[in-house]
mmCIF file of C-alpha atoms in Angstrom:
data_model
loop_
_atom_site.group_PDB
_atom_site.id
_atom_site.type_symbol
_atom_site.label_atom_id
_atom_site.label_comp_id
_atom_site.label_asym_id
_atom_site.label_seq_id
_atom_site.Cartn_x
_atom_site.Cartn_y
_atom_site.Cartn_z
ATOM 1 C CA MET A 1 87.248 33.827 36.570
ATOM 2 C CA THR A 2 85.219 32.613 34.347
ATOM 3 C CA THR A 3 85.503 28.403 34.368
ATOM 4 C CA CYS A 4 85.049 26.232 32.203
ATOM 5 C CA ASP A 5 81.632 24.921 32.876
ATOM 6 C CA HIS A 6 80.413 28.365 32.813
ATOM 7 C CA VAL A 7 81.071 29.191 29.605
ATOM 8 C CA GLN A 8 80.298 26.351 28.053
ATOM 9 C CA ASP A 9 76.422 27.087 29.150
ATOM 10 C CA ARG A 10 77.029 30.384 27.911
ATOM 11 C CA LEU A 11 77.830 29.263 24.045
ATOM 12 C CA PRO A 12 74.458 29.306 22.611
ATOM 13 C CA GLU A 13 73.898 33.188 23.963
ATOM 14 C CA PHE A 14 77.307 33.268 22.960
ATOM 15 C CA LEU A 15 76.195 32.146 19.543
ATOM 16 C CA GLY A 16 72.781 33.476 19.138
ATOM 17 C CA GLY A 17 74.062 37.634 20.505
ATOM 18 C CA ARG A 18 71.977 37.608 23.805
ATOM 19 C CA LEU A 19 75.029 38.425 25.648
ATOM 20 C CA ASP A 20 76.174 41.770 27.264
ATOM 21 C CA ASP A 21 78.928 43.041 25.826
ATOM 22 C CA ALA A 22 80.862 42.286 29.130
ATOM 23 C CA GLY A 23 80.043 38.868 28.860
ATOM 24 C CA ARG A 24 80.354 38.570 25.548
ATOM 25 C CA ALA A 25 83.427 40.036 26.364
ATOM 26 C CA ARG A 26 84.269 37.225 28.993
ATOM 27 C CA VAL A 27 83.665 34.460 27.052
ATOM 28 C CA GLN A 28 85.648 35.739 24.073
ATOM 29 C CA SER A 29 88.479 35.981 26.296
ATOM 30 C CA HIS A 30 88.120 32.404 27.090
ATOM 31 C CA LEU A 31 87.801 31.153 24.247
ATOM 32 C CA GLU A 32 91.282 32.408 23.049
ATOM 33 C CA GLY A 33 93.098 30.352 25.695
ATOM 34 C CA CYS A 34 91.007 27.505 26.315
ATOM 35 C CA ALA A 35 91.220 24.581 23.179
ATOM 36 C CA ASP A 36 88.491 22.782 25.213
ATOM 37 C CA CYS A 37 85.722 25.726 24.893
ATOM 38 C CA ASP A 38 87.003 26.432 21.835
ATOM 39 C CA ALA A 39 86.129 22.237 20.641
ATOM 40 C CA ALA A 40 82.419 23.347 22.339
ATOM 41 C CA LEU A 41 81.679 26.021 20.565
ATOM 42 C CA GLU A 42 82.540 24.498 17.442
ATOM 43 C CA VAL A 43 80.160 21.909 18.281
ATOM 44 C CA VAL A 44 77.379 24.301 19.171
ATOM 45 C CA GLN A 45 77.448 26.243 15.949
ATOM 46 C CA LEU A 46 77.170 22.636 13.568
ATOM 47 C CA LEU A 47 73.762 21.791 16.135
ATOM 48 C CA ALA A 48 72.421 25.269 15.372
ATOM 49 C CA ALA A 49 73.877 25.188 11.531
ATOM 50 C CA VAL A 50 71.330 21.766 10.968
ATOM 51 C CA PRO A 51 67.349 22.420 10.307
ATOM 52 C CA PRO A 52 64.997 20.706 12.655
ATOM 53 C CA ARG A 53 63.749 18.183 11.243
ATOM 54 C CA PRO A 54 59.536 17.711 11.385
ATOM 55 C CA VAL A 55 57.802 15.749 13.958
ATOM 56 C CA PRO A 56 56.685 12.506 12.331
ATOM 57 C CA ALA A 57 52.952 12.293 12.417
ATOM 58 C CA GLY A 58 51.506 9.863 14.991
ATOM 59 C CA LEU A 59 54.729 10.361 17.219
ATOM 60 C CA GLU A 60 52.484 11.357 20.115
ATOM 61 C CA ALA A 61 49.982 8.394 20.204
ATOM 62 C CA ARG A 62 53.225 5.957 20.073
ATOM 63 C CA LEU A 63 54.827 7.376 22.498
ATOM 64 C CA GLN A 64 51.722 7.679 24.885
ATOM 65 C CA ALA A 65 50.541 4.494 24.046
ATOM 66 C CA ALA A 66 54.088 3.105 24.942
ATOM 67 C CA VAL A 67 54.279 4.405 28.633
ATOM 68 C CA ARG A 68 50.868 3.213 28.866
ATOM 69 C CA ALA A 69 51.871 -0.519 28.175
ATOM 70 C CA GLU A 70 55.120 0.152 30.289
ATOM 71 C CA VAL A 71 52.875 1.198 33.578
ATOM 72 C CA ILE A 72 50.166 -0.119 33.385
ATOM 73 C CA GLY A 73 51.361 -3.615 31.426
ATOM 74 C CA ARG A 74 48.848 -4.093 28.263
ATOM 75 C CA PRO A 75 50.560 -4.444 24.984
ATOM 76 C CA VAL A 76 50.625 -1.663 22.785
ATOM 77 C CA GLY A 77 47.699 -1.319 20.475
ATOM 78 C CA ALA A 78 45.562 -2.813 23.278
ATOM 79 C CA GLU A 79 42.459 -1.789 24.306
ATOM 80 C CA THR A 80 42.219 0.451 27.041
ATOM 81 C CA PRO A 81 39.603 1.211 29.531
ATOM 82 C CA ALA A 82 37.973 4.522 29.602
ATOM 83 C CA VAL A 83 39.865 6.791 32.852
ATOM 84 C CA ARG A 84 37.342 9.046 34.657
ATOM 85 C CA ARG A 85 38.650 12.213 34.598
ATOM 86 C CA GLY A 86 38.019 14.679 37.549
ATOM 87 C CA TRP A 87 37.601 12.035 40.098
ATOM 88 C CA ARG A 88 40.629 11.837 42.557
ATOM 89 C CA THR A 89 40.940 9.254 45.687
ATOM 90 C CA PRO A 90 41.714 10.927 48.847
ATOM 91 C CA GLN A 91 44.877 10.482 50.148
ATOM 92 C CA TRP A 92 44.108 8.604 53.500
ATOM 93 C CA ALA A 93 42.063 6.688 51.059
ATOM 94 C CA LEU A 94 44.623 4.118 50.933
ATOM 95 C CA ALA A 95 45.812 3.870 54.682
ATOM 96 C CA ALA A 96 42.420 3.051 55.263
ATOM 97 C CA ALA A 97 41.643 0.393 52.654
ATOM 98 C CA ALA A 98 45.278 -1.094 54.909
ATOM 99 C CA GLY A 99 43.721 -0.089 58.707
ATOM 100 C CA LEU A 100 40.544 -2.387 57.093
ATOM 101 C CA ALA A 101 41.873 -5.180 55.678
ATOM 102 C CA LEU A 102 44.505 -5.614 58.915
ATOM 103 C CA ALA A 103 40.962 -5.064 61.299
ATOM 104 C CA VAL A 104 39.589 -7.454 58.757
ATOM 105 C CA ALA A 105 42.055 -10.407 58.251
ATOM 106 C CA THR A 106 43.756 -10.359 62.339
ATOM 107 C CA PRO A 107 40.731 -12.559 63.530
ATOM 108 C CA VAL A 108 40.738 -14.597 60.627
ATOM 109 C CA LEU A 109 44.908 -15.016 60.881
ATOM 110 C CA MET A 110 44.649 -15.820 64.699
ATOM 111 C CA GLU A 111 42.167 -18.377 64.272
ATOM 112 C CA ARG A 112 43.524 -20.031 61.449
ATOM 113 C CA MET A 113 46.788 -20.833 63.232
ATOM 114 C CA GLY A 114 45.350 -22.443 66.384
ATOM 115 C CA PRO A 115 46.528 -22.439 70.152
ATOM 116 C CA VAL A 116 49.656 -20.257 70.355
ATOM 117 C CA GLY A 117 52.810 -22.284 70.417
ATOM 118 C CA GLY A 118 51.174 -25.421 69.333
ATOM 119 C CA SER A 119 49.670 -26.537 73.169
ATOM 120 C CA ASP A 120 46.411 -26.982 73.223
ATOM 121 C CA VAL A 121 46.147 -24.115 76.311
ATOM 122 C CA ALA A 122 43.440 -21.974 75.863
ATOM 123 C CA ILE A 123 43.984 -18.783 76.620
ATOM 124 C CA ASP A 124 42.283 -16.655 79.288
ATOM 125 C CA GLU A 125 41.886 -12.695 77.377
ATOM 126 C CA ALA A 126 40.920 -11.094 81.092
ATOM 127 C CA GLU A 127 43.854 -12.993 82.926
ATOM 128 C CA VAL A 128 46.231 -11.892 79.815
ATOM 129 C CA THR A 129 45.282 -8.255 80.601
ATOM 130 C CA ALA A 130 45.325 -8.458 84.533
ATOM 131 C CA MET A 131 49.414 -9.926 84.016
ATOM 132 C CA LEU A 132 49.932 -6.645 81.778
ATOM 133 C CA THR A 133 48.153 -4.431 84.202
ATOM 134 C CA GLU A 134 49.813 -5.242 86.913
ATOM 135 C CA THR A 135 53.736 -5.916 85.231
ATOM 136 C CA LEU A 136 53.108 -2.382 83.345
ATOM 137 C CA PRO A 137 53.341 0.275 85.185
ATOM 138 C CA SER A 138 50.770 3.011 84.350
ATOM 139 C CA PRO A 139 51.383 6.271 82.493
ATOM 140 C CA TRP A 140 48.514 8.354 84.340
ATOM 141 C CA PHE A 141 47.331 8.914 87.798
ATOM 142 C CA GLY A 142 47.645 5.348 89.556
ATOM 143 C CA ASP A 143 46.041 4.501 93.191
ATOM 144 C CA GLU A 144 49.642 5.073 94.763
ATOM 145 C CA GLY A 145 49.160 8.572 94.166
ATOM 146 C CA THR A 146 52.168 8.498 90.828
ATOM 147 C CA VAL A 147 52.293 9.759 87.269
ATOM 148 C CA ALA A 148 54.606 7.956 85.135
ATOM 149 C CA GLY A 149 56.168 5.822 87.566
ATOM 150 C CA ALA A 150 57.515 9.376 89.851
ATOM 151 C CA PRO A 151 55.311 10.505 93.357
ATOM 152 C CA VAL A 152 52.904 12.882 92.997
ATOM 153 C CA LEU A 153 53.674 14.944 96.365
ATOM 154 C CA ASP A 154 51.495 18.247 95.494
ATOM 155 C CA ASP A 155 48.152 17.320 97.610
ATOM 156 C CA LEU A 156 49.878 15.887 101.122
ATOM 157 C CA SER A 157 50.088 18.156 104.039
ATOM 158 C CA ASP A 158 53.417 18.319 105.746
ATOM 159 C CA ASP A 159 52.234 15.660 108.044
ATOM 160 C CA ALA A 160 52.127 13.353 105.323
ATOM 161 C CA LEU A 161 55.020 14.660 103.990
ATOM 162 C CA LEU A 162 56.951 14.299 107.598
ATOM 163 C CA GLN A 163 55.568 10.593 107.572
ATOM 164 C CA LEU A 164 57.009 9.762 104.159
ATOM 165 C CA LEU A 165 60.435 11.173 105.209
ATOM 166 C CA GLU A 166 60.303 9.114 108.037
ATOM 167 C CA GLU A 167 59.398 5.583 105.963
ATOM 168 C CA MET A 168 62.226 6.843 104.030
ATOM 169 C CA ASP A 169 64.983 6.876 106.105
#
């Protein structure tokens, strides 16, 4: 079954004689029974009959200037700086610049903000670090023989395992 969309896509090829015999016959039989596609054929015939106009002189330069004005924000006709061609910024450069700005700006902003919560209490970094390490479990091996919070029992002897089982009851 040939649909209207399929036929309308093939109309320029149909008019130009670029379809094979089977394709030409399918389009021709569809056009005989479909008024919409027949009207579309007339539009394509009218468009093909109009000779193309020559491109106005300077159109390309005017279009490029208008695009530059839109993208760069300069009015059309304004001086544009010379563009370096061949040198490109690596993609990671923007991320590195953002990280550097964050690393430099964070201490400055923290200093300008003053004490936390508006109080005059000084925060001891060692105390905060100790508090965090006490409350948060370590994902690595700890002194208690755990990995990610689960006990590691591989290195325990049979006597130590029996003692552990007795303590758990």
